[in-house]
XYZ file of C-alpha atoms in Angstrom:
751
model
C 0.000 0.000 0.000
C 2.819 2.397 0.889
C 4.505 1.787 -2.449
C 1.196 2.331 -4.236
C 0.664 5.647 -2.424
C 4.150 6.833 -3.314
C 3.571 5.872 -6.933
C 0.257 7.792 -7.031
C 1.872 10.847 -5.471
C 4.682 10.796 -8.030
C 2.206 10.417 -10.898
C 0.082 13.295 -9.537
C 3.125 15.548 -9.333
C 4.109 14.719 -12.905
C 0.613 15.515 -14.171
C 0.532 18.835 -12.314
C 3.975 19.743 -13.648
C 2.891 18.936 -17.222
C -0.239 21.072 -16.730
C 1.773 24.004 -15.443
C 4.200 23.849 -18.359
C 1.337 23.594 -20.832
C -0.431 26.647 -19.371
C 2.782 28.692 -19.391
C 3.392 27.929 -23.050
C -0.241 28.671 -23.821
C -0.091 32.009 -22.010
C 3.079 32.975 -23.877
C 1.622 32.014 -27.244
C -1.610 33.907 -26.435
C 0.385 37.002 -25.541
C 2.115 36.938 -28.943
C -1.057 36.124 -30.900
C -3.185 38.741 -32.717
C -6.589 39.505 -31.122
C -8.538 37.706 -33.831
C -6.580 34.518 -33.428
C -6.689 34.936 -29.624
C -10.491 34.945 -29.730
C -10.511 31.780 -31.768
C -8.135 30.065 -29.376
C -10.230 31.026 -26.376
C -12.844 28.592 -27.560
C -10.416 25.686 -27.296
C -10.929 23.158 -24.560
C -9.218 23.984 -21.272
C -6.854 21.156 -20.321
C -7.764 19.099 -17.288
C -6.024 16.135 -15.676
C -8.314 13.834 -17.670
C -7.375 15.086 -21.100
C -3.643 15.805 -20.576
C -1.670 12.892 -22.080
C 0.269 11.014 -19.429
C 3.710 9.575 -19.835
C 4.095 6.239 -21.626
C 4.027 3.186 -19.409
C 7.709 2.383 -19.875
C 8.610 5.873 -18.629
C 6.761 5.293 -15.341
C 8.796 2.356 -14.064
C 11.027 4.223 -11.637
C 14.543 2.720 -11.466
C 13.933 0.707 -14.636
C 13.103 3.915 -16.488
C 16.284 5.592 -15.285
C 18.329 2.548 -16.290
C 16.734 2.538 -19.743
C 17.377 6.263 -20.169
C 21.001 5.817 -19.099
C 21.372 3.031 -21.647
C 19.815 5.278 -24.321
C 22.263 8.072 -23.552
C 25.185 5.671 -23.706
C 23.903 4.219 -26.972
C 23.647 7.683 -28.548
C 27.037 8.808 -27.259
C 29.111 5.663 -27.869
C 26.994 3.274 -29.928
C 29.657 0.701 -30.824
C 31.096 0.469 -27.310
C 27.629 0.128 -25.792
C 26.706 -2.474 -28.372
C 29.846 -4.474 -27.590
C 29.089 -4.519 -23.855
C 25.455 -5.460 -24.527
C 26.494 -8.293 -26.825
C 28.886 -9.722 -24.241
C 26.143 -9.750 -21.598
C 23.631 -11.287 -24.014
C 25.954 -14.034 -25.204
C 27.071 -14.803 -21.663
C 23.487 -15.213 -20.441
C 22.437 -17.242 -23.470
C 25.407 -19.610 -23.190
C 24.843 -20.156 -19.475
C 21.195 -20.988 -20.118
C 22.104 -23.237 -23.058
C 24.639 -25.191 -21.012
C 22.112 -25.546 -18.220
C 19.629 -27.002 -20.713
C 22.280 -29.432 -21.957
C 22.318 -31.263 -18.612
C 26.100 -31.529 -18.450
C 28.804 -29.893 -16.360
C 29.546 -26.228 -16.945
C 32.266 -25.647 -19.574
C 33.960 -22.213 -19.214
C 35.839 -22.685 -22.501
C 32.523 -22.841 -24.315
C 31.427 -19.611 -22.653
C 34.676 -17.958 -23.752
C 34.000 -19.070 -27.324
C 30.523 -17.534 -27.173
C 31.914 -14.245 -25.870
C 34.453 -14.112 -28.702
C 31.684 -14.779 -31.237
C 29.476 -12.087 -29.722
C 32.262 -9.506 -29.563
C 33.192 -9.962 -33.219
C 29.583 -9.736 -34.441
C 28.476 -6.781 -32.268
C 29.545 -3.901 -34.521
C 28.447 -5.435 -37.880
C 25.070 -6.376 -36.386
C 24.580 -2.846 -35.051
C 25.540 -1.304 -38.392
C 23.152 -3.647 -40.196
C 20.124 -2.711 -38.106
C 20.933 1.020 -38.286
C 21.100 0.691 -42.056
C 17.873 -1.290 -42.107
C 16.219 1.411 -39.974
C 17.098 4.141 -42.452
C 16.325 2.105 -45.584
C 13.132 0.876 -47.260
C 11.008 3.687 -45.772
C 8.073 3.922 -48.164
C 4.854 5.956 -47.825
C 3.062 2.716 -46.926
C 4.107 1.622 -43.432
C 2.972 -1.944 -44.074
C 5.114 -2.118 -47.213
C 8.099 -0.677 -45.314
C 7.816 -3.173 -42.460
C 7.251 -6.082 -44.808
C 10.298 -5.170 -46.875
C 12.488 -4.772 -43.792
C 11.363 -8.153 -42.434
C 11.936 -9.966 -45.729
C 15.340 -8.347 -46.320
C 16.406 -9.162 -42.774
C 15.321 -12.804 -43.070
C 16.820 -13.345 -46.512
C 20.132 -11.558 -45.903
C 21.038 -11.188 -42.241
C 19.598 -14.353 -40.681
C 21.340 -17.010 -42.841
C 24.637 -15.104 -42.792
C 24.546 -14.655 -39.023
C 23.557 -18.260 -38.354
C 26.338 -19.503 -40.636
C 28.792 -17.297 -38.785
C 27.522 -18.449 -35.379
C 27.680 -22.193 -36.040
C 30.853 -21.964 -38.124
C 32.747 -20.021 -35.467
C 31.588 -22.427 -32.767
C 33.034 -25.307 -34.733
C 36.209 -23.458 -35.729
C 37.025 -22.339 -32.195
C 36.324 -25.878 -30.954
C 39.220 -27.126 -33.126
C 37.335 -28.519 -36.131
C 38.908 -28.365 -39.571
C 37.286 -26.555 -42.485
C 35.502 -29.653 -43.737
C 33.962 -30.280 -40.329
C 33.015 -26.604 -40.047
C 31.198 -26.765 -43.364
C 29.457 -29.972 -42.333
C 28.272 -28.299 -39.114
C 26.914 -25.297 -41.061
C 25.209 -27.562 -43.587
C 23.424 -29.515 -40.870
C 22.331 -26.658 -38.593
C 21.762 -23.484 -40.635
C 18.789 -24.633 -42.785
C 16.910 -25.819 -39.688
C 17.668 -22.681 -37.692
C 16.741 -20.434 -40.651
C 13.388 -22.154 -41.092
C 12.698 -21.927 -37.364
C 13.684 -18.253 -37.272
C 10.531 -17.424 -39.253
C 8.531 -18.427 -36.186
C 9.670 -15.461 -34.081
C 12.014 -12.965 -35.744
C 9.626 -11.432 -38.329
C 7.304 -10.477 -35.473
C 10.215 -9.200 -33.358
C 11.581 -7.146 -36.274
C 8.182 -5.641 -37.110
C 7.481 -4.802 -33.462
C 10.926 -3.274 -33.000
C 10.692 -0.979 -36.026
C 7.140 0.033 -35.123
C 7.186 0.688 -31.383
C 10.785 0.703 -30.097
C 12.945 3.872 -30.390
C 16.168 3.525 -32.339
C 18.496 3.667 -29.333
C 16.598 0.870 -27.509
C 16.202 -1.554 -30.407
C 19.469 -3.323 -29.758
C 18.688 -4.054 -26.101
C 15.132 -5.084 -26.972
C 16.389 -7.491 -29.598
C 19.031 -8.620 -27.099
C 16.463 -9.625 -24.519
C 14.640 -11.672 -27.148
C 17.969 -12.966 -28.404
C 18.856 -14.464 -25.016
C 16.171 -17.038 -25.546
C 16.938 -17.326 -29.230
C 20.666 -17.745 -28.643
C 19.811 -20.383 -26.071
C 17.972 -22.213 -28.799
C 20.907 -21.842 -31.196
C 23.347 -23.030 -28.545
C 21.115 -26.001 -27.816
C 21.084 -26.877 -31.522
C 24.856 -26.543 -31.546
C 25.141 -28.911 -28.532
C 22.882 -31.426 -30.259
C 25.084 -31.214 -33.351
C 28.153 -31.914 -31.228
C 26.500 -34.928 -29.623
C 25.447 -36.223 -33.023
C 28.979 -35.821 -34.316
C 30.354 -37.682 -31.291
C 27.917 -40.531 -31.788
C 28.686 -40.746 -35.487
C 32.421 -40.926 -34.690
C 31.881 -44.231 -32.757
C 30.802 -47.046 -35.134
C 27.771 -48.928 -33.857
C 28.536 -52.580 -32.940
C 27.252 -55.325 -35.211
C 24.479 -57.009 -33.182
C 24.909 -60.676 -34.377
C 28.671 -60.524 -34.106
C 28.468 -58.946 -30.643
C 26.083 -61.726 -29.528
C 28.419 -64.489 -30.779
C 31.435 -62.947 -29.039
C 29.489 -62.716 -25.795
C 28.400 -66.373 -26.005
C 31.992 -67.479 -26.822
C 33.408 -65.595 -23.832
C 30.813 -67.205 -21.512
C 31.625 -70.660 -22.887
C 35.368 -70.178 -22.356
C 34.861 -68.979 -18.802
C 32.656 -72.001 -18.041
C 35.177 -74.378 -19.570
C 38.036 -72.956 -17.503
C 36.075 -73.327 -14.297
C 35.101 -76.906 -15.168
C 38.677 -77.811 -16.116
C 40.011 -76.389 -12.878
C 37.518 -78.432 -10.842
C 38.116 -81.771 -12.631
C 41.887 -81.730 -13.003
C 42.620 -79.966 -9.684
C 45.498 -77.826 -10.948
C 48.154 -76.858 -8.423
C 47.905 -73.498 -6.714
C 51.179 -72.356 -8.273
C 49.785 -72.923 -11.709
C 46.644 -71.114 -10.780
C 48.704 -68.346 -9.287
C 50.852 -68.167 -12.367
C 47.814 -68.038 -14.578
C 46.283 -65.406 -12.385
C 49.473 -63.391 -12.438
C 49.689 -63.678 -16.197
C 46.125 -62.651 -16.555
C 46.663 -59.760 -14.163
C 49.762 -58.652 -16.037
C 47.912 -58.824 -19.315
C 45.044 -56.853 -17.887
C 47.436 -54.281 -16.436
C 49.238 -53.936 -19.749
C 45.931 -53.513 -21.550
C 44.777 -50.913 -19.055
C 48.071 -49.043 -19.321
C 47.875 -49.103 -23.094
C 44.284 -47.846 -22.992
C 45.221 -45.038 -20.586
C 48.169 -44.067 -22.747
C 45.978 -44.018 -25.838
C 43.339 -41.914 -24.055
C 45.988 -39.496 -22.808
C 47.460 -39.193 -26.290
C 44.016 -38.493 -27.747
C 43.315 -35.811 -25.139
C 46.657 -34.164 -25.830
C 46.057 -34.165 -29.583
C 42.617 -32.568 -29.125
C 44.105 -29.925 -26.821
C 46.869 -29.185 -29.297
C 44.328 -28.930 -32.117
C 42.283 -26.425 -30.123
C 45.353 -24.389 -29.222
C 46.410 -24.406 -32.861
C 42.935 -23.308 -33.991
C 42.901 -20.528 -31.382
C 46.350 -19.406 -32.489
C 45.333 -19.402 -36.145
C 42.152 -17.486 -35.315
C 44.105 -14.902 -33.312
C 46.664 -14.439 -36.071
C 43.860 -14.185 -38.618
C 41.987 -11.613 -36.541
C 45.129 -9.521 -36.036
C 45.925 -9.753 -39.742
C 42.431 -8.645 -40.686
C 42.665 -5.701 -38.301
C 46.039 -4.653 -39.719
C 44.648 -4.871 -43.262
C 41.559 -2.903 -42.202
C 43.673 -0.234 -40.507
C 45.939 0.099 -43.548
C 43.280 0.104 -46.258
C 41.050 2.594 -44.427
C 43.898 5.094 -43.906
C 44.174 7.805 -46.550
C 47.975 7.664 -46.232
C 48.032 4.141 -47.686
C 49.877 4.128 -51.008
C 47.280 1.763 -52.452
C 44.840 4.680 -52.685
C 47.177 6.590 -54.991
C 49.007 4.006 -57.054
C 46.514 1.133 -57.338
C 42.911 2.306 -56.934
C 42.810 5.126 -59.582
C 44.648 3.144 -62.306
C 42.484 0.113 -61.531
C 39.313 2.179 -61.927
C 40.564 3.513 -65.259
C 41.350 -0.029 -66.373
C 38.040 -1.551 -65.285
C 35.895 1.385 -66.465
C 37.096 2.795 -69.798
C 34.270 5.336 -69.641
C 35.167 8.024 -67.094
C 31.545 8.594 -66.071
C 31.094 4.910 -65.236
C 34.214 5.097 -63.080
C 32.814 8.205 -61.371
C 29.534 6.479 -60.502
C 31.307 3.287 -59.398
C 33.622 5.266 -57.122
C 30.731 7.184 -55.576
C 28.724 4.016 -54.937
C 31.745 2.240 -53.466
C 32.476 5.175 -51.162
C 28.835 5.287 -50.079
C 28.728 1.553 -49.343
C 32.048 1.576 -47.511
C 30.939 4.522 -45.379
C 27.766 2.677 -44.439
C 29.863 -0.316 -43.330
C 32.455 1.901 -41.593
C 35.099 0.592 -44.001
C 35.653 3.900 -45.831
C 39.046 5.632 -46.141
C 39.485 8.211 -43.415
C 42.238 10.578 -42.350
C 43.892 9.522 -39.116
C 46.056 11.920 -37.093
C 49.712 11.672 -38.067
C 52.602 11.853 -35.620
C 54.084 14.871 -37.425
C 50.835 16.817 -37.114
C 50.518 15.878 -33.452
C 54.065 17.017 -32.697
C 53.619 20.370 -34.484
C 52.873 23.109 -31.924
C 49.539 24.758 -32.609
C 47.950 24.327 -36.032
C 49.718 26.243 -38.798
C 46.999 25.312 -41.305
C 43.989 26.655 -39.381
C 42.015 29.469 -41.003
C 38.894 31.435 -40.027
C 36.173 31.503 -42.674
C 32.773 33.087 -42.044
C 33.400 32.984 -38.300
C 34.194 29.244 -38.354
C 37.675 28.114 -37.370
C 38.636 25.542 -40.001
C 41.326 22.993 -39.176
C 42.799 23.359 -42.675
C 42.191 25.429 -45.827
C 41.592 22.517 -48.216
C 38.216 21.799 -49.812
C 36.601 19.549 -52.416
C 34.869 21.198 -55.368
C 31.401 20.453 -56.677
C 30.961 17.758 -59.301
C 32.424 14.881 -57.345
C 29.243 14.481 -55.269
C 26.551 15.847 -57.545
C 23.545 14.664 -55.527
C 24.851 15.002 -51.933
C 25.152 11.243 -51.484
C 28.541 11.080 -49.736
C 29.345 14.438 -48.065
C 30.332 12.781 -44.781
C 32.607 10.300 -46.555
C 34.314 13.235 -48.321
C 34.747 15.078 -45.024
C 36.402 11.935 -43.675
C 39.133 12.300 -46.329
C 40.394 15.329 -44.402
C 38.788 18.268 -46.208
C 37.385 21.126 -44.131
C 35.119 22.295 -46.963
C 32.983 20.065 -49.199
C 30.872 21.429 -52.059
C 28.029 19.280 -53.387
C 25.985 19.819 -56.532
C 25.323 21.557 -58.825
C 21.641 21.215 -58.201
C 18.854 22.504 -60.435
C 15.242 23.236 -59.409
C 13.788 20.413 -61.488
C 15.435 17.092 -62.360
C 17.327 17.095 -65.640
C 19.361 14.420 -67.368
C 22.117 16.649 -68.725
C 23.818 16.144 -72.068
C 23.885 12.810 -73.955
C 26.619 10.302 -73.191
C 29.553 9.954 -73.624
C 30.212 13.239 -71.904
C 33.371 12.725 -69.809
C 36.825 12.143 -71.335
C 40.211 11.522 -69.724
C 43.597 12.917 -70.714
C 45.853 10.844 -68.382
C 49.170 12.081 -69.788
C 48.512 15.536 -68.279
C 46.131 14.360 -65.496
C 43.371 16.259 -67.253
C 39.684 15.702 -67.824
C 37.013 17.125 -70.097
C 33.354 16.967 -69.150
C 30.125 18.204 -70.632
C 27.728 16.779 -68.061
C 25.354 19.674 -68.564
C 24.417 19.940 -64.875
C 22.715 16.551 -64.608
C 20.703 16.694 -61.388
C 17.937 14.883 -59.541
C 16.399 18.203 -58.559
C 16.287 20.435 -55.502
C 13.492 18.499 -53.805
C 15.420 15.215 -53.927
C 18.630 16.776 -52.635
C 16.752 18.656 -49.923
C 15.097 15.441 -48.739
C 18.459 13.666 -48.687
C 20.131 16.416 -46.663
C 17.142 16.617 -44.300
C 17.260 12.871 -43.620
C 20.988 13.149 -42.968
C 20.426 15.938 -40.448
C 17.623 14.031 -38.718
C 19.752 10.920 -38.339
C 22.450 13.060 -36.781
C 20.196 14.782 -34.252
C 18.527 11.493 -33.308
C 21.932 10.097 -32.437
C 22.342 12.977 -29.975
C 18.846 12.756 -28.517
C 17.825 16.075 -30.109
C 15.265 17.179 -32.669
C 15.750 18.866 -36.012
C 14.348 22.079 -34.575
C 16.841 22.014 -31.688
C 19.762 22.086 -34.105
C 18.306 24.670 -36.478
C 17.317 26.949 -33.587
C 20.712 26.653 -31.934
C 19.310 24.965 -28.809
C 22.061 22.347 -28.790
C 22.727 20.347 -25.686
C 25.213 17.663 -24.871
C 28.600 16.606 -26.119
C 28.966 16.612 -29.886
C 26.184 19.137 -30.479
C 27.578 22.489 -29.349
C 28.944 24.608 -32.196
C 27.934 22.197 -34.952
C 27.091 23.941 -38.253
C 23.701 22.802 -39.619
C 25.244 21.912 -42.972
C 28.434 19.998 -42.274
C 27.173 18.657 -38.901
C 30.824 18.661 -37.803
C 32.647 21.368 -35.864
C 35.205 23.252 -37.920
C 33.738 22.095 -41.251
C 31.562 23.801 -43.896
C 29.136 22.220 -46.382
C 28.635 24.174 -49.595
C 25.602 23.495 -51.803
C 25.875 24.688 -55.398
C 22.711 25.738 -57.241
C 22.016 26.572 -60.894
C 19.162 27.169 -63.277
C 17.544 24.490 -65.427
C 18.763 24.155 -68.987
C 15.236 24.760 -70.305
C 14.924 28.083 -68.447
C 15.344 31.037 -70.801
C 18.460 32.887 -69.639
C 17.211 36.102 -71.273
C 14.215 36.259 -68.930
C 15.999 37.264 -65.728
C 12.848 37.055 -63.619
C 12.337 33.394 -64.568
C 16.002 32.671 -63.899
C 15.686 34.296 -60.471
C 12.747 32.019 -59.665
C 14.931 28.991 -60.441
C 17.657 30.094 -58.033
C 15.238 31.213 -55.312
C 13.427 27.871 -55.469
C 16.699 26.026 -54.913
C 17.557 28.276 -51.974
C 14.177 27.689 -50.326
C 14.654 23.919 -50.521
C 18.366 23.635 -49.707
C 19.404 26.610 -47.554
C 18.259 25.082 -44.216
C 20.794 22.283 -44.678
C 23.744 24.248 -46.130
C 26.408 26.370 -44.497
C 27.081 28.193 -47.763
C 24.925 28.478 -50.891
C 26.998 28.748 -54.085
C 25.408 30.416 -57.127
C 26.778 28.829 -60.288
C 26.753 31.182 -63.261
C 29.913 29.804 -64.846
C 29.270 26.270 -66.084
C 30.434 26.046 -69.705
C 28.017 23.210 -70.481
C 24.704 25.047 -69.965
C 23.950 27.337 -72.939
C 23.716 31.006 -71.982
C 24.630 30.480 -68.308
C 27.843 32.487 -68.498
C 25.912 35.386 -70.022
C 24.436 35.874 -66.552
C 27.848 37.085 -65.315
C 27.073 40.497 -66.812
C 26.775 43.079 -64.040
C 23.062 43.884 -64.248
C 21.536 40.363 -64.372
C 24.139 39.013 -61.941
C 23.316 41.732 -59.400
C 19.588 40.947 -59.580
C 20.137 37.193 -59.234
C 22.566 37.489 -56.333
C 20.400 40.014 -54.493
C 17.394 37.677 -54.769
C 19.441 34.712 -53.524
C 20.827 36.702 -50.583
C 17.316 37.880 -49.669
C 15.921 34.338 -49.763
C 18.861 32.985 -47.751
C 18.184 35.541 -45.015
C 14.636 34.168 -44.709
C 15.930 30.702 -43.820
C 14.226 29.486 -40.657
C 17.244 28.818 -38.473
C 19.431 30.715 -36.047
C 22.524 30.849 -38.267
C 21.698 32.023 -41.785
C 23.639 30.420 -44.626
C 26.272 32.479 -46.417
C 26.143 33.083 -50.179
C 28.993 32.839 -52.686
C 29.113 33.090 -56.472
C 31.186 30.831 -58.719
C 32.762 32.676 -61.656
C 34.310 31.465 -64.895
C 38.067 31.473 -65.587
C 37.382 32.429 -69.205
C 35.672 35.793 -68.497
C 38.877 37.373 -67.262
C 39.261 40.771 -68.885
C 39.348 43.805 -66.634
C 35.795 44.987 -67.310
C 34.307 41.555 -66.616
C 36.195 41.229 -63.319
C 35.074 44.712 -62.244
C 31.481 43.889 -63.167
C 31.462 40.732 -61.044
C 33.036 42.579 -58.117
C 30.447 45.353 -58.351
C 27.615 42.811 -58.392
C 29.096 41.019 -55.372
C 29.364 44.170 -53.262
C 26.012 45.581 -54.383
C 24.043 42.381 -53.728
C 25.635 41.595 -50.358
C 27.166 38.276 -51.407
C 29.774 36.989 -48.944
C 32.433 35.730 -51.316
C 33.579 34.439 -54.689
C 34.732 30.999 -55.851
C 37.312 31.772 -58.501
C 37.560 29.155 -61.180
C 35.626 26.511 -63.034
C 36.305 24.363 -66.061
C 37.564 26.161 -69.150
C 36.625 25.978 -72.815
C 40.077 27.083 -73.876
C 42.483 24.516 -75.288
C 45.608 26.567 -75.913
C 48.641 25.785 -73.790
C 47.135 22.757 -72.008
C 49.856 20.298 -73.042
C 53.283 21.190 -71.613
C 56.305 21.106 -73.891
C 57.945 17.710 -74.141
C 54.810 15.784 -73.137
C 53.602 13.301 -75.743
C 49.899 12.482 -75.777
C 48.210 9.616 -77.583
C 45.820 9.915 -80.504
C 42.919 9.067 -78.173
C 43.911 11.895 -75.846
C 44.188 14.278 -78.814
C 40.632 13.392 -79.804
C 39.521 13.921 -76.205
C 40.998 17.436 -76.211
C 38.908 18.223 -79.289
C 35.683 17.262 -77.531
C 33.289 20.023 -76.562
C 33.138 20.702 -72.821
C 35.079 22.149 -69.928
C 38.676 21.140 -69.251
C 40.029 20.662 -65.717
C 43.484 19.662 -64.560
C 46.911 20.926 -63.467
C 47.296 22.971 -66.661
C 44.699 25.412 -65.283
C 46.689 26.344 -62.184
C 48.510 29.388 -63.586
C 45.241 30.932 -64.782
C 43.624 30.239 -61.391
C 46.538 31.855 -59.566
C 46.351 35.009 -61.722
C 42.588 35.292 -61.279
C 42.782 34.929 -57.498
C 45.247 37.818 -57.314
C 43.116 40.003 -59.579
C 39.864 39.307 -57.729
C 41.553 39.877 -54.359
C 42.850 43.244 -55.512
C 39.540 44.250 -57.105
C 37.415 43.215 -54.107
C 39.637 45.011 -51.618
C 39.841 48.080 -53.846
C 36.070 48.261 -54.236
C 35.568 48.016 -50.485
C 37.812 51.056 -50.000
C 36.240 53.119 -52.753
C 32.530 52.302 -52.330
C 30.668 54.142 -49.594
C 28.097 51.352 -49.491
C 30.799 48.953 -48.319
C 31.700 50.884 -45.173
C 31.750 48.580 -42.202
C 31.313 45.490 -44.359
C 33.347 42.354 -43.855
C 36.038 41.540 -46.438
C 34.835 39.232 -49.159
C 36.132 35.661 -49.018
C 37.744 33.953 -52.000
C 37.854 30.196 -52.587
C 40.199 29.031 -55.355
C 39.595 26.013 -57.581
C 41.298 24.863 -60.749
C 44.495 22.861 -61.226
C 45.511 22.606 -57.539
C 47.215 19.238 -57.035
C 49.937 19.638 -54.375
C 50.819 21.514 -51.216
C 53.028 24.091 -52.939
C 50.219 25.150 -55.288
C 47.772 25.338 -52.398
C 50.090 27.658 -50.470
C 50.577 29.854 -53.539
C 46.863 30.477 -54.085
C 46.401 31.082 -50.365
C 49.212 33.640 -50.397
C 47.608 35.261 -53.443
C 44.502 36.048 -51.402
C 42.320 32.933 -51.248
C 41.060 31.532 -47.945
C 40.455 27.959 -49.184
C 42.095 25.909 -51.949
C 39.713 23.401 -53.538
C 40.518 20.265 -55.521
C 38.516 18.038 -57.854
C 40.421 16.491 -60.753
C 43.409 15.974 -58.463
C 41.271 13.578 -56.410
C 40.296 11.494 -59.438
C 43.941 10.949 -60.390
C 45.542 11.108 -56.939
C 42.985 9.018 -55.087
C 41.389 9.438 -51.640
C 44.721 10.321 -50.034
C 45.147 13.523 -52.062
C 43.869 15.849 -49.322
C 46.119 14.266 -46.693
C 49.123 14.457 -48.998
C 48.505 18.132 -49.830
C 48.276 19.043 -46.150
C 51.436 17.093 -45.337
C 53.323 18.944 -48.082
C 52.000 22.267 -46.791
C 53.207 21.520 -43.260
C 56.611 20.495 -44.551
C 56.977 23.664 -46.624
C 55.823 25.880 -43.756
C 58.317 24.185 -41.440
C 61.134 24.845 -43.926
C 60.111 28.502 -44.207
C 60.040 28.877 -40.408
C 63.562 27.527 -40.071
C-alpha cells in the first residue's frame, strides 16, 4: 500500500507539472497572438487532468526507467562500445542458459568461445540494423515493415547463423571440412525456425521501439533465441560424437558374448576336474593380471594421447584465429587510412582499367564510397605523428566565423547529388561542395560526356548539370540531419534553432554537422529556363535556396558552367546583381538561427578587366559573402606542356566540346585569385556602401594538385584551396598528402 501511495503521489506531481508547463506555453503564445486569433483560441478546450496525455508506461517504471534512459544516452554517445558490452552480456546469459539445458557440467571454454563470437559480431550487427532502420522507408508503413522483415530474413539471418555455427566449430578445433558440415546440418533448420519469431520481433521493434533501444530489446529476445541456437549446436556436437563411434554389429556382438561365456565355463570346469596346483593357478592369475594391467596401461596411454592431440588442435585453432583476426585488423587499418599508397598508385589506375568510360568510373567510385561509409570501411584521415608534434595548427584558417582545421576543400561535381558528403569530409577536407543542383530534375547532355587525358592528369566533361532536382537533394540532406540529431537525442528544430545540448552538439554547423567544417551546396538554373528572362532565372535560383538553404552552411550560385547554354551570359553586371540580391534575400529568410552564407562561382574564361570589375560590383552591391574563382575552361591553348607526348585518343579527347580541368589550369587560377583579391579590396575602399562590411572571401579552384600550389593560391589572397580532378587521379589520399606537403613547406620557411 505504501509503495502504491508513493507511486500515485509521483504520478500526480508529474501531471501537475505537465499542466503548469502547458499553461505557461499557452499564455506565452496567447500574448504573442493577434486579437482575432486569440479569440478563436479562447474557444479551445481547457486542459484538465483527464485530457492531458500522461507519460508512456515504460517511462513510469522508476529505477527501470532511469536505467533505460542511461542506456539510451550511452547508446547515442558511444553506440559501438555500448553495443559491444550489450552483446557480451547477451551471449554470456544465453550460453549459461544453453549449457544448463544441456544437462552436463559447466564448460567455461565454451562460454569464452561464445563471448568471442558475440564480440566480433556486435559492430556489424549494429551497423546492419541502423542501415535497415534508415532504408526501405516507403509511404506505406505496411510495405516498409514487410520489406524490412523480408530483407532481414533473406540476408542477415542465414549469414549470421552460418557465422555463429561456423565459429563455434572453428574455435572448438574442427577443420574446415567439419566446419562446413556443421553449417550444412544446422543453418537450414535454424533459418526455417527463425521465421517463427524474428519477423514479429523485427516488425514490433521498427514500429514501437525507439532507435536507441532496439538493440537491447532485440538482445532480450535474443537471449532465448541464442539459447535455442546453442542447444542446436550442442545437439550437433552430440550427433557428431555418436557418429564418430561405429555402432557394434548385433549378431557378431552376440556371438562374441556367447563365446566368452563358454570359455569362462570351460576354464572353471577344467580347474575343478583336473585340480590344478595353486602355483599354476597363481601363475595363470598373475599372467592374466599382467595382461590386464598392460591392456589398461595401453588404454590409458591411448586416451591421454588423444586428449593431448585434441588440446593441441584447439590451441592451434585458437592461435590461427588470433593471427587471422590480427591480420584482418592490420589490413583494415591500412586500407582505411588515406595515407596508404594503395589509394594513390593502385585504386585510380584500376578504376581507369576496369571502367574505360570516365563517367562509369565516377559512378562506381561514388557508390563504393557510399557503401564503404555505411559499413564503416571507408578511407578516413587519421592523425599523423608529425601533425601531433607540431605546436599549434599552422593550417587553421577562419572563414565566415568558423575556425577551419585546414584550408583545403573539395569542389562540386564529385558528389553531384549530396550522397557522400560525410565520406568526403572523412578524407580530411574542411570544406565540401556538393551539386550543382537545379530546381527540377534534368538528365544533362547525352553520353559519352566525360573524357580523360591521363598524360597531363586532365579531364574534359560536358555533363550539362545533370541533377535529380532540388526536392530530392533537400530530402536527402534533411534525412541526414535528422539521423544526426537522433543520435544525440535532439530534434531537427533544436539544431536549427541553436538549442544544442550535450557533447557533440555544441557549435555544430547545420550543414556539415561537424565542428570546424563547412558544407557548400551549389545551385544553378535548369537548362530549359530562358536565360534572357531574368525574372524566370531568379525564380529557379530562389526555389533552390528555399529547398536547400536550411541544410547548407554556404549556398553557391553557379553562373559559370560552360556546359549550360547562356549560363555564363548571366555574369554580366546587371543580371548578376539581380540574381545574387534575390538569392541573398531568400537565404536571409531561412528558418534557423545561423543564416547560410552566399557565394558566387565565376568562370576562368571571363577574365578581362571589365568583366572582373562587373562581377566585383555585383558582389558588393548584392551583399554576397564571397567568390569561388575558377571553373572548367573551354580554352584549349597551352594545355599540353612542352615535351609531353599524348596519344591519338587523348588528342581526340581534347577536341571534344566541354570544360577542361586539370593541373594545366593552375597558372590561370593563380592570376585570377590575385586580380579578384585586388579588385574586391579596392572596391571596399572606394565604395561608400561597403563601409563597415566584412572583407569578401575567395575560394580558389582549378588545377591545384599539391601543397606548394595550395600555399601559392592562399598567399595570393584565397582563404580555401579546392581540388577536384586531383582527387580522381591522386585518389582518396590527395587531401592528406597536400596538407602534409603544406606543413613540410611551412616548417622549412620557419627555419
